[in-house]
Short mmCIF file of C-alpha atoms and ligand atoms in Angstrom, two decimals:
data_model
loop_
_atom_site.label_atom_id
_atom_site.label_comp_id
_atom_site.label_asym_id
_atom_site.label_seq_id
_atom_site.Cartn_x
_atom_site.Cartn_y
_atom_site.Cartn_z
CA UNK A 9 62.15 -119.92 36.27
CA UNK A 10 61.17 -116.50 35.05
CA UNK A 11 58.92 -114.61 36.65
CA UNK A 12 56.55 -111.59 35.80
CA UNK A 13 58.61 -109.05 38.99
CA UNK A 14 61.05 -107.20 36.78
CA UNK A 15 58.18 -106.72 33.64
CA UNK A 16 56.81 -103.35 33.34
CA UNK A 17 52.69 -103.38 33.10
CA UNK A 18 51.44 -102.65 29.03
CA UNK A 19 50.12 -99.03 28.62
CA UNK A 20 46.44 -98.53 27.74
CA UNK A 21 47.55 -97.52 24.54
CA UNK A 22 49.64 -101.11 24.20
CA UNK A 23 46.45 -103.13 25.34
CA UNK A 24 44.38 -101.37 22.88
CA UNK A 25 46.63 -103.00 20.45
CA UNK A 26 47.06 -105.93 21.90
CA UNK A 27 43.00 -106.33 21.79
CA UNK A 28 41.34 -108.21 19.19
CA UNK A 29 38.42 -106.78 17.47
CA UNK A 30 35.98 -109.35 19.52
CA UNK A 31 37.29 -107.53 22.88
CA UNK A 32 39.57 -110.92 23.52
CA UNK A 33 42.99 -110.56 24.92
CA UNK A 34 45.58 -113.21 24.19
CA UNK A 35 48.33 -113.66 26.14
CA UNK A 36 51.17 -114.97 24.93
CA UNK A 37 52.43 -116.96 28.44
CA UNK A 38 51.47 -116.32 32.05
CA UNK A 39 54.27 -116.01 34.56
CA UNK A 40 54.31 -116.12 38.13
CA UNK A 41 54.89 -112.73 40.47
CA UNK A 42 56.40 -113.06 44.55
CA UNK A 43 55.68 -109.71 45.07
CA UNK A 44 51.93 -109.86 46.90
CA UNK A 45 49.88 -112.82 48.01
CA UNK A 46 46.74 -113.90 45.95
CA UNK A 47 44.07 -111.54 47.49
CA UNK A 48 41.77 -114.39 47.53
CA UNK A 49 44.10 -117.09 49.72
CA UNK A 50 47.28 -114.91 50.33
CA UNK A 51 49.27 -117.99 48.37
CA UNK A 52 52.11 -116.73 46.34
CA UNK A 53 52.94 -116.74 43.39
CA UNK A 54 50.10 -114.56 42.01
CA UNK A 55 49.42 -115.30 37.73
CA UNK A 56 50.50 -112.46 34.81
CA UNK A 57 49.61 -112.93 31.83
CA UNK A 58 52.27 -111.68 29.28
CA UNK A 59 52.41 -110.25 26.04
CA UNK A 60 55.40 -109.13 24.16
CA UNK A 61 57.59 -109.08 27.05
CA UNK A 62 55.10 -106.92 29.41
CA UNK A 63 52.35 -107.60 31.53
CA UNK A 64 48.75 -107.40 29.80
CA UNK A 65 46.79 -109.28 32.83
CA UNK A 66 47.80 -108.05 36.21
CA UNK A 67 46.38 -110.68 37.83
CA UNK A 68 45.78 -110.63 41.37
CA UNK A 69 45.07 -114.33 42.30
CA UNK A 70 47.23 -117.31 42.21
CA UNK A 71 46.84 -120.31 40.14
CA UNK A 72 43.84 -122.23 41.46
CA UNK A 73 41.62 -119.10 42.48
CA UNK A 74 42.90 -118.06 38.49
CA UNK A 75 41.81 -121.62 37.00
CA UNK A 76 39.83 -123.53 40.08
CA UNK A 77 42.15 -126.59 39.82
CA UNK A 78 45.16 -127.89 42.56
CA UNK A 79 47.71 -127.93 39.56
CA UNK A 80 47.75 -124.55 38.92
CA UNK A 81 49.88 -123.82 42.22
CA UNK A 82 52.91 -124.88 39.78
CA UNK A 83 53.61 -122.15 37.50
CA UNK A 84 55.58 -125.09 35.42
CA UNK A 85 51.43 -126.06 34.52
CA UNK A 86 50.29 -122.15 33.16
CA UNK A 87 51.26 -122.55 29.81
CA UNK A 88 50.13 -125.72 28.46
CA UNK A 89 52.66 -128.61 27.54
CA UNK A 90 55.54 -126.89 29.30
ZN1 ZN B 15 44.51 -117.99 45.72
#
């Protein structure tokens, strides 16, 4: 499984882009990270959300404190019919 460790973080200037002219963000795929515990449970792995190869949403929570449901722990359910 890939996973968001070895991505480098989008620059301000790349999010800019990346942002639609309603404010919205879309991310492309969300990958998991190992490196830190969700700061809400300490469960691992934590959610990025990626676009173009980098990481626009440095998320800090994993997948249920990210979508509030028990599936989410699997980052095989993050990006729809996977
Ligand atoms: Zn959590």
């Amino acid at each position: 499984m890939q996973t968001a460790d070895k991505l480098k973080r989008m620059t301000e200037a790349e999010l800019d882009a990346a942002t639609g002219k309603d404010g919205a963000l879309v991310i492309e795929s969300y990958l998991p990270s190992y490196r830190r515990g969700c700061c809400n449970c300490n469960a691992r792995p934590v959610v990025k959300g990626i676009i173009n190869g980098k990481i626009a949403y440095d998320g800090d929570m994993c997948g249920p404190c990210t979508w509030g449901d028990a599936a989410s722990q699997f980052p095989s359910n993050w990006n729809g019919d996977a």
